[in-house]
CSV table of C-alpha atoms in Angstrom, one decimal:
chain,number,residue,atom,x,y,z
M,1,MET,CA,7.7,-13.5,29.7
M,2,ARG,CA,6.7,-10.8,31.7
M,3,ALA,CA,4.3,-11.2,34.8
M,4,PRO,CA,0.6,-10.4,33.4
M,5,SER,CA,-0.5,-7.1,34.4
M,6,SER,CA,-3.0,-7.4,37.8
M,7,MET,CA,-5.9,-7.1,37.6
M,8,SER,CA,-8.5,-5.1,39.9
M,9,SER,CA,-11.9,-6.9,41.0
M,10,GLY,CA,-13.6,-4.2,39.1
M,11,SER,CA,-12.0,-4.9,36.2
M,12,LEU,CA,-13.3,-8.7,36.7
M,13,LYS,CA,-16.6,-7.6,36.6
M,14,THR,CA,-16.6,-6.4,32.7
M,15,GLU,CA,-14.1,-8.4,31.6
M,16,THR,CA,-14.2,-12.2,32.3
M,17,ARG,CA,-10.4,-13.8,32.9
M,18,HIS,CA,-10.7,-15.3,29.1
M,19,ALA,CA,-10.7,-12.4,27.5
M,20,HIS,CA,-8.4,-10.5,30.1
M,21,ILE,CA,-5.9,-13.5,29.0
M,22,VAL,CA,-6.7,-13.1,25.4
M,23,GLY,CA,-6.2,-9.6,24.7
M,24,ASP,CA,-3.4,-9.5,27.5
M,25,ILE,CA,-1.3,-11.8,24.1
M,26,ARG,CA,-2.8,-10.9,21.7
M,27,ALA,CA,-1.5,-7.3,22.7
M,28,ARG,CA,2.1,-8.7,23.6
M,29,ILE,CA,2.4,-10.0,19.9
M,30,VAL,CA,1.3,-7.6,18.2
M,31,GLU,CA,3.1,-4.8,19.9
M,32,GLY,CA,6.2,-6.8,19.1
M,33,ALA,CA,7.2,-8.5,22.8
M,34,TRP,CA,7.0,-11.7,21.4
M,35,PRO,CA,8.0,-12.4,18.3
M,36,PRO,CA,7.0,-14.5,15.9
M,37,GLY,CA,8.6,-17.6,16.9
M,38,PHE,CA,8.5,-16.6,20.2
M,39,GLN,CA,7.9,-20.1,22.9
M,40,LEU,CA,4.9,-19.8,24.8
M,41,PRO,CA,5.7,-20.7,28.5
M,42,VAL,CA,3.9,-24.6,28.7
M,43,GLU,CA,0.3,-24.3,29.9
M,44,THR,CA,0.5,-25.3,32.9
M,45,GLU,CA,3.0,-22.6,34.0
M,46,LEU,CA,0.5,-20.0,31.9
M,47,ALA,CA,-1.8,-21.3,33.9
M,48,GLU,CA,-0.3,-20.3,37.5
M,49,ARG,CA,0.9,-17.2,36.2
M,50,TYR,CA,-2.9,-15.5,35.2
M,51,GLY,CA,-3.6,-17.7,37.8
M,52,VAL,CA,-6.8,-19.6,35.9
M,53,SER,CA,-7.6,-23.6,35.4
M,54,ARG,CA,-5.5,-25.0,32.7
M,55,MET,CA,-8.9,-25.3,30.9
M,56,THR,CA,-9.1,-21.9,30.5
M,57,MET,CA,-6.2,-21.2,30.6
M,58,ASN,CA,-5.8,-23.7,26.8
M,59,LYS,CA,-9.6,-22.3,25.9
M,60,ALA,CA,-8.0,-18.8,25.5
M,61,LEU,CA,-4.8,-20.1,23.6
M,62,ALA,CA,-6.9,-22.5,21.3
M,63,GLN,CA,-9.1,-18.9,20.3
M,64,LEU,CA,-5.9,-17.4,19.5
M,65,ALA,CA,-4.3,-20.4,17.8
M,66,ARG,CA,-7.6,-19.8,15.1
M,67,GLU,CA,-7.4,-16.3,15.1
M,68,GLY,CA,-3.8,-16.8,13.2
M,69,PHE,CA,-2.0,-15.2,15.9
M,70,LEU,CA,-0.4,-18.5,18.1
M,71,VAL,CA,0.9,-22.0,16.4
M,72,ARG,CA,0.1,-25.2,18.6
M,73,ARG,CA,1.8,-28.3,18.3
M,74,LYS,CA,2.8,-31.9,20.1
M,75,LYS,CA,5.8,-32.2,21.4
M,76,ILE,CA,6.9,-29.2,20.5
M,77,GLY,CA,4.1,-26.3,22.9
M,78,THR,CA,3.1,-23.5,21.4
M,79,GLN,CA,4.6,-20.3,19.2
M,80,VAL,CA,3.8,-17.5,17.5
M,81,ALA,CA,2.6,-17.6,14.5
M,82,GLN,CA,4.5,-15.9,11.4
M,83,PRO,CA,2.9,-12.8,10.5
M,84,ARG,CA,0.0,-13.7,6.6
M,85,ALA,CA,-1.5,-11.1,5.0
M,86,GLN,CA,-5.0,-11.9,4.2
M,87,SER,CA,-5.7,-11.2,0.7
M,88,MET,CA,-9.7,-10.2,0.3
M,89,VAL,CA,-11.3,-12.3,-2.6
M,90,MET,CA,-14.8,-11.7,-2.5
M,91,ALA,CA,-13.8,-7.7,-1.4
M,92,ILE,CA,-12.2,-5.2,-3.0
M,93,ALA,CA,-9.8,-4.4,-0.5
M,94,ASP,CA,-7.2,-1.3,0.3
M,95,ILE,CA,-3.5,-2.9,0.3
M,96,ARG,CA,-3.0,-0.3,2.3
M,97,ASP,CA,-5.0,-1.9,4.9
M,98,GLU,CA,-3.7,-5.7,4.7
M,99,VAL,CA,-0.3,-4.3,5.4
M,100,ARG,CA,-1.1,-2.2,8.3
M,101,ALA,CA,-3.3,-4.8,9.2
M,102,SER,CA,0.2,-6.9,10.0
M,103,GLY,CA,1.8,-4.6,12.1
M,104,ARG,CA,3.9,-2.8,9.3
M,105,GLU,CA,4.0,0.2,7.7
M,106,HIS,CA,2.9,0.8,3.8
M,107,ARG,CA,4.6,2.9,0.6
M,108,PHE,CA,3.9,2.4,-2.8
M,109,ARG,CA,6.7,2.8,-5.9
M,110,LEU,CA,5.7,3.5,-9.2
M,111,ARG,CA,8.0,2.0,-11.5
M,112,GLU,CA,6.0,2.5,-14.7
M,113,ARG,CA,3.5,4.5,-16.4
M,114,ARG,CA,2.3,4.7,-20.2
M,115,ALA,CA,-0.4,5.9,-21.8
M,116,ARG,CA,-1.0,3.7,-24.9
M,117,PHE,CA,-3.1,2.4,-27.5
M,118,ALA,CA,-4.9,-1.4,-26.0
M,119,THR,CA,-3.4,-4.4,-27.6
M,120,ASP,CA,-4.5,-7.2,-28.0
M,121,GLY,CA,-2.6,-8.7,-24.6
M,122,ASP,CA,-4.5,-6.3,-22.7
M,123,ALA,CA,-8.0,-7.5,-24.1
M,124,ALA,CA,-6.8,-10.7,-23.1
M,125,PHE,CA,-6.0,-9.5,-19.4
M,126,LEU,CA,-9.4,-7.2,-19.2
M,127,GLY,CA,-11.7,-10.6,-20.2
M,128,GLN,CA,-13.2,-8.3,-23.1
M,129,GLU,CA,-13.2,-6.8,-26.8
M,130,ILE,CA,-10.9,-3.0,-26.8
M,131,GLY,CA,-9.2,-3.4,-29.5
M,132,GLY,CA,-7.8,0.5,-30.6
M,133,GLN,CA,-8.6,2.0,-26.5
M,134,GLU,CA,-6.4,4.8,-25.3
M,135,VAL,CA,-5.3,3.1,-21.5
M,136,VAL,CA,-3.1,3.5,-18.8
M,137,TRP,CA,-1.1,0.9,-18.1
M,138,LEU,CA,0.8,1.3,-15.0
M,139,GLU,CA,3.0,-1.2,-12.7
M,140,GLY,CA,4.1,-0.6,-9.2
M,141,LEU,CA,5.4,-2.2,-6.1
M,142,HIS,CA,3.6,-2.3,-2.3
M,143,LEU,CA,6.0,-2.4,0.3
M,144,ALA,CA,5.6,-3.4,3.4
M,145,ASP,CA,8.4,-1.9,6.0
M,146,GLU,CA,10.3,-1.1,2.8
M,147,ARG,CA,9.8,-4.9,1.7
M,148,PRO,CA,8.3,-5.6,-1.5
M,149,PHE,CA,4.9,-7.2,-0.7
M,150,CYS,CA,2.9,-7.0,-3.9
M,151,LEU,CA,4.0,-6.7,-7.4
M,152,GLU,CA,1.3,-4.2,-9.3
M,153,THR,CA,0.1,-3.8,-12.6
M,154,ARG,CA,-2.7,-2.2,-13.8
M,155,LEU,CA,-5.1,-1.4,-16.6
M,156,ILE,CA,-7.0,1.9,-16.2
M,157,ASN,CA,-9.8,3.2,-18.6
M,158,PRO,CA,-9.5,7.1,-19.5
M,159,GLY,CA,-12.9,7.3,-20.8
M,160,ILE,CA,-13.6,7.1,-17.1
M,161,ALA,CA,-11.3,7.3,-14.5
M,162,GLY,CA,-9.9,10.8,-17.0
M,163,GLU,CA,-7.3,11.7,-13.9
M,164,ALA,CA,-6.2,8.7,-13.5
M,165,ALA,CA,-2.9,9.8,-17.1
M,166,THR,CA,-2.0,12.9,-14.5
M,167,GLN,CA,-2.1,11.3,-10.9
M,168,ASP,CA,1.6,10.7,-9.5
M,169,PHE,CA,0.3,7.8,-6.9
M,170,ALA,CA,2.9,9.0,-4.4
M,171,ASP,CA,0.7,9.0,-1.5
M,172,LEU,CA,-2.6,7.3,-2.6
M,173,ALA,CA,-2.2,4.1,-4.6
M,174,PRO,CA,-4.4,3.7,-8.2
M,175,GLY,CA,-6.3,1.4,-6.1
M,176,ALA,CA,-7.4,2.7,-3.4
M,177,TRP,CA,-7.5,6.4,-5.4
M,178,LEU,CA,-9.7,4.8,-7.8
M,179,LEU,CA,-11.4,3.4,-4.7
M,180,GLN,CA,-12.0,6.5,-3.7
M,181,THR,CA,-12.9,8.2,-6.8
M,182,ILE,CA,-14.5,6.0,-9.5
M,183,PRO,CA,-18.0,4.2,-8.5
M,184,TRP,CA,-17.6,0.4,-9.8
M,185,SER,CA,-21.3,-1.9,-10.4
M,186,SER,CA,-19.4,-5.3,-10.6
M,187,ALA,CA,-16.5,-7.1,-10.2
M,188,ARG,CA,-14.7,-10.3,-11.1
M,189,HIS,CA,-11.5,-12.3,-9.2
M,190,ARG,CA,-9.4,-14.9,-10.7
M,191,VAL,CA,-7.2,-16.5,-8.5
M,192,ARG,CA,-4.0,-18.9,-8.9
M,193,ALA,CA,0.0,-20.4,-7.7
M,194,VAL,CA,1.9,-19.2,-10.7
M,195,ASN,CA,5.7,-18.9,-10.5
M,196,ALA,CA,7.9,-15.4,-11.1
M,197,GLY,CA,9.5,-14.8,-13.8
M,198,ALA,CA,12.7,-13.6,-14.1
M,199,ALA,CA,11.2,-9.8,-14.1
M,200,GLU,CA,9.0,-10.3,-11.2
M,201,ALA,CA,10.9,-12.4,-8.8
M,202,LYS,CA,13.9,-9.3,-9.0
M,203,ALA,CA,10.8,-6.5,-8.3
M,204,LEU,CA,9.3,-9.0,-5.2
M,205,ASP,CA,12.9,-10.2,-3.9
M,206,LEU,CA,12.5,-13.7,-4.7
M,207,ALA,CA,14.1,-16.5,-6.5
M,208,VAL,CA,13.3,-16.6,-10.1
M,209,GLY,CA,9.8,-19.8,-10.2
M,210,GLU,CA,9.0,-20.0,-6.5
M,211,ALA,CA,5.6,-19.5,-5.8
M,212,CYS,CA,3.2,-16.8,-6.0
M,213,LEU,CA,0.2,-15.4,-5.8
M,214,GLU,CA,-1.5,-14.2,-8.1
M,215,ILE,CA,-5.3,-12.3,-8.4
M,216,VAL,CA,-6.4,-10.9,-11.6
M,217,ARG,CA,-9.6,-8.6,-11.4
M,218,SER,CA,-11.9,-6.2,-13.3
M,219,THR,CA,-14.3,-3.7,-12.0
M,220,HIS,CA,-17.4,-2.4,-14.4
M,221,VAL,CA,-19.5,0.5,-14.1
M,222,ALA,CA,-22.7,-0.9,-16.1
M,223,SER,CA,-21.4,-1.9,-19.5
M,224,ASP,CA,-18.3,0.4,-19.2
M,225,TRP,CA,-15.1,-1.4,-17.8
M,226,VAL,CA,-13.2,0.9,-15.2
M,227,THR,CA,-9.9,-1.2,-14.6
M,228,ALA,CA,-8.0,-4.7,-14.9
M,229,VAL,CA,-5.4,-4.7,-12.4
M,230,ARG,CA,-2.8,-8.5,-11.4
M,231,LEU,CA,-1.9,-8.8,-7.9
M,232,LEU,CA,0.8,-10.7,-7.6
M,233,TYR,CA,2.5,-12.2,-3.9
M,234,PRO,CA,4.7,-13.6,-2.6
M,235,GLY,CA,3.2,-16.9,-2.3
M,236,ASN,CA,5.1,-18.4,1.7
M,237,GLY,CA,3.3,-15.0,3.6
M,238,HIS,CA,0.0,-15.1,2.0
M,239,GLN,CA,-3.9,-16.6,2.4
M,240,LEU,CA,-7.0,-16.1,0.5
M,241,VAL,CA,-9.8,-14.9,3.7
M,242,ALA,CA,-13.9,-15.1,2.5
M,243,ASP,CA,-16.3,-14.0,4.4
M,244,PHE,CA,-19.9,-15.6,3.0
M,245,GLY,CA,-23.2,-16.4,4.4
M,246,PRO,CA,-25.8,-19.1,3.3
M,247,GLU,CA,-27.8,-16.7,0.7
M,248,ALA,CA,-23.9,-16.3,-1.5
M,249,GLN,CA,-23.9,-20.0,-1.0
M,250,GLU,CA,-27.4,-20.4,-2.4
M,251,ALA,CA,-27.4,-17.5,-5.0
M,252,SER,CA,-23.4,-18.6,-6.4
M,253,ALA,CA,-25.3,-22.5,-6.8
M,254,GLY,CA,-28.1,-20.9,-8.7
M,255,SER,CA,-25.6,-19.3,-11.5
M,256,GLN,CA,-24.2,-22.7,-11.7
M,257,ALA,CA,-27.1,-24.7,-12.5
């Protein structure tokens, strides 16, 4: 462990010791100096190195644990946490941002594209009747540092997003392209745990039957559907995050009444 960077009296006027410690340790983790699983020195040693009380050190480590950067366990000590991508439930997030937030490079690889008429399976996937309607069907893989991150299966309504049939999606994945191109007025999420089938396991480099996180979402503009997508993530490296206030809770309770 390198010695903590020195702090001038001027810097301390604008930054508390607590904030300095949190920022310094967070930077070491993000920059890779302290990789996942790295064992931090004991709290008393850290406090001495940073020139603070043990209470101040404890509060700084507790904050980093709440933020997901550290894991603290009795008899084991404090370690750098394994990175966990955060899949937004209540908002429609760009998967590029999910990958980049974990400090990795994102790339999307389009595996297959079909322009065809809707099937009964498509209607069930979307959750509404679209029999006989033309659709664009896509399957692609999101990569993080060239490792499988998320398997995407998507239907797009060419009546709303006509250019989808000719997009190569080499530089911009379908979800990001839709967010930038097509307005939407409502969305519906379904989230559940599933087990990877043979084809899914192969695409995601998992064992057959391994646990995965599945998010199925459809978006609409007025009464027209725009897209329906199934996002399949390896279950051991993802968590769901949603921020909401009391207004949302009250609205939810009212809708269930």
